[in-house]
Amino acid sequence: MSRRGLATVALVSARVGVEPDIGELVRELRALYYGSGIELMLRVGELILERLYGGAVAIWQSRSRKDVSFRKLEKHPDLPFKAAMLSRAVAVYVLSRRRPDLLKLKNVSQSHLQEILNLQPDLQDRLLQRVEDEKWSFRRLRDEVAKHLPSTIQRAGRRRAPQLAKVLRNLRAIADGRMLVMDPTNIAVLQFHEAQDLFDVARRLCQQAEQAARALAAHMESLERTRVEVAPARTRTRRVSGILSSAASATKHLSAPVPNR
């Protein structure tokens, strides 16, 4: 970064150091609550970036959700949005500063943008163009994004476990405890916007779990074929079969159609 850029960041940092009025920010966010889609994300993101980070993208990228004021905002009892939505909104707004044509794209939705937020700019642009020209669904985009993400990360010559493995291991306790099997009475007390938000989360979990199950099933089948090819002939009769079919059965309920929001 140039000296001028560093000086600008320093000046903005000093301005950001002034304690923001979180209550006032929440009131401004509530005024935006009845918007929707990309336009709402842009307004929310711009407001947060300006109020908490002085409009400086570099400061947002260095602090992000670790910022003290941002964490206070997340925990405010009158906040009309889910905390995760706030950081996504800022990321979408930052993207719009590079791509001011986002609102003009006819076939790109909020869900599409969320899929590409962590990608490099040139890849973002290529995929957005494909979505716009070929009318990709966000599922089609998600599959394409997955092709560009590394399956493992190498550090100091040692193979690290993929992020997927860590996430699934963390979710094991939830699955074992059947914590997602809800009592209908717990759902009945939700307001519409809360139910809608949780429905979206549950649906995305189902979609991602199904994709993970299929990938793991294919990997196990590949490992099984390799094991059988190198195993002595007398041990081949012990081969376990039907991995893919079992996985397909296990994920059958996850792929059931869900109503559009």
PDB file of N, CA and C in Angstrom, residues 171-218:
ATOM      1  N   LEU A 171     -20.401 -31.044  13.824  1.00  0.00           N
ATOM      2  CA  LEU A 171     -21.846 -31.256  13.747  1.00  0.00           C
ATOM      3  C   LEU A 171     -22.274 -32.621  14.268  1.00  0.00           C
ATOM      4  N   ARG A 172     -21.306 -33.488  14.540  1.00  0.00           N
ATOM      5  CA  ARG A 172     -21.627 -34.845  14.969  1.00  0.00           C
ATOM      6  C   ARG A 172     -22.473 -34.852  16.248  1.00  0.00           C
ATOM      7  N   ALA A 173     -22.119 -34.003  17.206  1.00  0.00           N
ATOM      8  CA  ALA A 173     -22.862 -33.958  18.467  1.00  0.00           C
ATOM      9  C   ALA A 173     -24.309 -33.529  18.229  1.00  0.00           C
ATOM     10  N   ILE A 174     -24.509 -32.618  17.293  1.00  0.00           N
ATOM     11  CA  ILE A 174     -25.863 -32.176  16.975  1.00  0.00           C
ATOM     12  C   ILE A 174     -26.667 -33.318  16.377  1.00  0.00           C
ATOM     13  N   ALA A 175     -26.035 -34.067  15.467  1.00  0.00           N
ATOM     14  CA  ALA A 175     -26.732 -35.195  14.841  1.00  0.00           C
ATOM     15  C   ALA A 175     -27.012 -36.303  15.852  1.00  0.00           C
ATOM     16  N   ASP A 176     -26.018 -36.622  16.689  1.00  0.00           N
ATOM     17  CA  ASP A 176     -26.200 -37.682  17.676  1.00  0.00           C
ATOM     18  C   ASP A 176     -27.282 -37.330  18.691  1.00  0.00           C
ATOM     19  N   GLY A 177     -27.364 -36.056  19.047  1.00  0.00           N
ATOM     20  CA  GLY A 177     -28.356 -35.639  20.024  1.00  0.00           C
ATOM     21  C   GLY A 177     -29.713 -35.321  19.433  1.00  0.00           C
ATOM     22  N   ARG A 178     -29.843 -35.489  18.113  1.00  0.00           N
ATOM     23  CA  ARG A 178     -31.107 -35.207  17.417  1.00  0.00           C
ATOM     24  C   ARG A 178     -31.623 -33.820  17.781  1.00  0.00           C
ATOM     25  N   MET A 179     -30.700 -32.868  17.833  1.00  0.00           N
ATOM     26  CA  MET A 179     -31.056 -31.520  18.259  1.00  0.00           C
ATOM     27  C   MET A 179     -31.863 -30.762  17.217  1.00  0.00           C
ATOM     28  N   LEU A 180     -31.830 -31.234  15.965  1.00  0.00           N
ATOM     29  CA  LEU A 180     -32.597 -30.558  14.922  1.00  0.00           C
ATOM     30  C   LEU A 180     -33.993 -31.149  14.744  1.00  0.00           C
ATOM     31  N   VAL A 181     -34.320 -32.195  15.520  1.00  0.00           N
ATOM     32  CA  VAL A 181     -35.672 -32.754  15.492  1.00  0.00           C
ATOM     33  C   VAL A 181     -36.506 -31.905  16.439  1.00  0.00           C
ATOM     34  N   MET A 182     -37.224 -30.936  15.872  1.00  0.00           N
ATOM     35  CA  MET A 182     -37.894 -29.931  16.697  1.00  0.00           C
ATOM     36  C   MET A 182     -39.287 -30.346  17.133  1.00  0.00           C
ATOM     37  N   ASP A 183     -39.658 -29.881  18.294  1.00  0.00           N
ATOM     38  CA  ASP A 183     -41.033 -29.966  18.762  1.00  0.00           C
ATOM     39  C   ASP A 183     -41.841 -28.905  18.006  1.00  0.00           C
ATOM     40  N   PRO A 184     -42.928 -29.282  17.331  1.00  0.00           N
ATOM     41  CA  PRO A 184     -43.717 -28.301  16.563  1.00  0.00           C
ATOM     42  C   PRO A 184     -44.129 -27.080  17.366  1.00  0.00           C
ATOM     43  N   THR A 185     -44.290 -27.247  18.673  1.00  0.00           N
ATOM     44  CA  THR A 185     -44.702 -26.101  19.492  1.00  0.00           C
ATOM     45  C   THR A 185     -43.617 -25.038  19.554  1.00  0.00           C
ATOM     46  N   ASN A 186     -42.359 -25.441  19.348  1.00  0.00           N
ATOM     47  CA  ASN A 186     -41.271 -24.468  19.348  1.00  0.00           C
ATOM     48  C   ASN A 186     -41.282 -23.617  18.083  1.00  0.00           C
ATOM     49  N   ILE A 187     -41.803 -24.195  17.012  1.00  0.00           N
ATOM     50  CA  ILE A 187     -41.887 -23.458  15.752  1.00  0.00           C
ATOM     51  C   ILE A 187     -43.095 -22.534  15.737  1.00  0.00           C
ATOM     52  N   ALA A 188     -44.147 -22.945  16.391  1.00  0.00           N
ATOM     53  CA  ALA A 188     -45.395 -22.178  16.353  1.00  0.00           C
ATOM     54  C   ALA A 188     -45.248 -20.781  16.938  1.00  0.00           C
ATOM     55  N   VAL A 189     -44.252 -20.570  17.782  1.00  0.00           N
ATOM     56  CA  VAL A 189     -44.113 -19.269  18.435  1.00  0.00           C
ATOM     57  C   VAL A 189     -43.287 -18.286  17.608  1.00  0.00           C
ATOM     58  N   LEU A 190     -42.729 -18.735  16.476  1.00  0.00           N
ATOM     59  CA  LEU A 190     -41.873 -17.873  15.665  1.00  0.00           C
ATOM     60  C   LEU A 190     -42.690 -16.872  14.874  1.00  0.00           C
ATOM     61  N   GLN A 191     -42.164 -15.665  14.749  1.00  0.00           N
ATOM     62  CA  GLN A 191     -42.748 -14.675  13.865  1.00  0.00           C
ATOM     63  C   GLN A 191     -42.406 -15.037  12.418  1.00  0.00           C
ATOM     64  N   PHE A 192     -43.128 -14.401  11.473  1.00  0.00           N
ATOM     65  CA  PHE A 192     -42.954 -14.792  10.073  1.00  0.00           C
ATOM     66  C   PHE A 192     -41.507 -14.631   9.604  1.00  0.00           C
ATOM     67  N   HIS A 193     -40.903 -13.466   9.867  1.00  0.00           N
ATOM     68  CA  HIS A 193     -39.551 -13.236   9.358  1.00  0.00           C
ATOM     69  C   HIS A 193     -38.545 -14.180  10.003  1.00  0.00           C
ATOM     70  N   GLU A 194     -38.791 -14.566  11.271  1.00  0.00           N
ATOM     71  CA  GLU A 194     -37.903 -15.524  11.935  1.00  0.00           C
ATOM     72  C   GLU A 194     -38.044 -16.904  11.312  1.00  0.00           C
ATOM     73  N   ALA A 195     -39.288 -17.322  11.070  1.00  0.00           N
ATOM     74  CA  ALA A 195     -39.522 -18.630  10.456  1.00  0.00           C
ATOM     75  C   ALA A 195     -38.939 -18.671   9.055  1.00  0.00           C
ATOM     76  N   GLN A 196     -39.076 -17.578   8.311  1.00  0.00           N
ATOM     77  CA  GLN A 196     -38.558 -17.528   6.945  1.00  0.00           C
ATOM     78  C   GLN A 196     -37.040 -17.642   6.936  1.00  0.00           C
ATOM     79  N   ASP A 197     -36.401 -16.938   7.854  1.00  0.00           N
ATOM     80  CA  ASP A 197     -34.944 -16.973   7.932  1.00  0.00           C
ATOM     81  C   ASP A 197     -34.448 -18.361   8.316  1.00  0.00           C
ATOM     82  N   LEU A 198     -35.099 -18.987   9.306  1.00  0.00           N
ATOM     83  CA  LEU A 198     -34.691 -20.321   9.742  1.00  0.00           C
ATOM     84  C   LEU A 198     -34.986 -21.372   8.675  1.00  0.00           C
ATOM     85  N   PHE A 199     -36.088 -21.167   7.934  1.00  0.00           N
ATOM     86  CA  PHE A 199     -36.391 -22.078   6.838  1.00  0.00           C
ATOM     87  C   PHE A 199     -35.279 -22.052   5.796  1.00  0.00           C
ATOM     88  N   ASP A 200     -34.805 -20.851   5.495  1.00  0.00           N
ATOM     89  CA  ASP A 200     -33.720 -20.725   4.528  1.00  0.00           C
ATOM     90  C   ASP A 200     -32.462 -21.424   5.023  1.00  0.00           C
ATOM     91  N   VAL A 201     -32.160 -21.273   6.320  1.00  0.00           N
ATOM     92  CA  VAL A 201     -30.985 -21.937   6.893  1.00  0.00           C
ATOM     93  C   VAL A 201     -31.129 -23.458   6.816  1.00  0.00           C
ATOM     94  N   ALA A 202     -32.315 -23.978   7.210  1.00  0.00           N
ATOM     95  CA  ALA A 202     -32.542 -25.426   7.199  1.00  0.00           C
ATOM     96  C   ALA A 202     -32.446 -25.978   5.782  1.00  0.00           C
ATOM     97  N   ARG A 203     -33.002 -25.244   4.825  1.00  0.00           N
ATOM     98  CA  ARG A 203     -32.954 -25.714   3.440  1.00  0.00           C
ATOM     99  C   ARG A 203     -31.520 -25.758   2.915  1.00  0.00           C
ATOM    100  N   ARG A 204     -30.749 -24.709   3.233  1.00  0.00           N
ATOM    101  CA  ARG A 204     -29.362 -24.689   2.768  1.00  0.00           C
ATOM    102  C   ARG A 204     -28.540 -25.783   3.441  1.00  0.00           C
ATOM    103  N   LEU A 205     -28.831 -26.064   4.711  1.00  0.00           N
ATOM    104  CA  LEU A 205     -28.140 -27.160   5.390  1.00  0.00           C
ATOM    105  C   LEU A 205     -28.425 -28.489   4.709  1.00  0.00           C
ATOM    106  N   CYS A 206     -29.699 -28.705   4.336  1.00  0.00           N
ATOM    107  CA  CYS A 206     -30.066 -29.947   3.648  1.00  0.00           C
ATOM    108  C   CYS A 206     -29.333 -30.076   2.320  1.00  0.00           C
ATOM    109  N   GLN A 207     -29.293 -28.987   1.566  1.00  0.00           N
ATOM    110  CA  GLN A 207     -28.643 -29.017   0.263  1.00  0.00           C
ATOM    111  C   GLN A 207     -27.153 -29.303   0.393  1.00  0.00           C
ATOM    112  N   GLN A 208     -26.510 -28.630   1.348  1.00  0.00           N
ATOM    113  CA  GLN A 208     -25.076 -28.822   1.515  1.00  0.00           C
ATOM    114  C   GLN A 208     -24.753 -30.190   2.099  1.00  0.00           C
ATOM    115  N   ALA A 209     -25.615 -30.681   3.004  1.00  0.00           N
ATOM    116  CA  ALA A 209     -25.395 -32.013   3.576  1.00  0.00           C
ATOM    117  C   ALA A 209     -25.520 -33.081   2.501  1.00  0.00           C
ATOM    118  N   GLU A 210     -26.482 -32.919   1.602  1.00  0.00           N
ATOM    119  CA  GLU A 210     -26.649 -33.891   0.524  1.00  0.00           C
ATOM    120  C   GLU A 210     -25.427 -33.896  -0.382  1.00  0.00           C
ATOM    121  N   GLN A 211     -24.942 -32.697  -0.717  1.00  0.00           N
ATOM    122  CA  GLN A 211     -23.764 -32.617  -1.571  1.00  0.00           C
ATOM    123  C   GLN A 211     -22.548 -33.255  -0.898  1.00  0.00           C
ATOM    124  N   ALA A 212     -22.388 -33.003   0.404  1.00  0.00           N
ATOM    125  CA  ALA A 212     -21.269 -33.592   1.141  1.00  0.00           C
ATOM    126  C   ALA A 212     -21.385 -35.108   1.198  1.00  0.00           C
ATOM    127  N   ALA A 213     -22.612 -35.618   1.422  1.00  0.00           N
ATOM    128  CA  ALA A 213     -22.817 -37.063   1.500  1.00  0.00           C
ATOM    129  C   ALA A 213     -22.481 -37.742   0.183  1.00  0.00           C
ATOM    130  N   ARG A 214     -22.889 -37.142  -0.912  1.00  0.00           N
ATOM    131  CA  ARG A 214     -22.593 -37.729  -2.222  1.00  0.00           C
ATOM    132  C   ARG A 214     -21.102 -37.732  -2.509  1.00  0.00           C
ATOM    133  N   ALA A 215     -20.427 -36.624  -2.164  1.00  0.00           N
ATOM    134  CA  ALA A 215     -18.984 -36.552  -2.388  1.00  0.00           C
ATOM    135  C   ALA A 215     -18.249 -37.592  -1.549  1.00  0.00           C
ATOM    136  N   LEU A 216     -18.662 -37.751  -0.290  1.00  0.00           N
ATOM    137  CA  LEU A 216     -18.025 -38.736   0.586  1.00  0.00           C
ATOM    138  C   LEU A 216     -18.293 -40.154   0.105  1.00  0.00           C
ATOM    139  N   ALA A 217     -19.515 -40.395  -0.380  1.00  0.00           N
ATOM    140  CA  ALA A 217     -19.844 -41.731  -0.894  1.00  0.00           C
ATOM    141  C   ALA A 217     -18.992 -42.079  -2.098  1.00  0.00           C
ATOM    142  N   ALA A 218     -18.825 -41.106  -2.999  1.00  0.00           N
ATOM    143  CA  ALA A 218     -18.000 -41.345  -4.185  1.00  0.00           C
ATOM    144  C   ALA A 218     -16.547 -41.586  -3.790  1.00  0.00           C
TER     145      ALA A 218
END
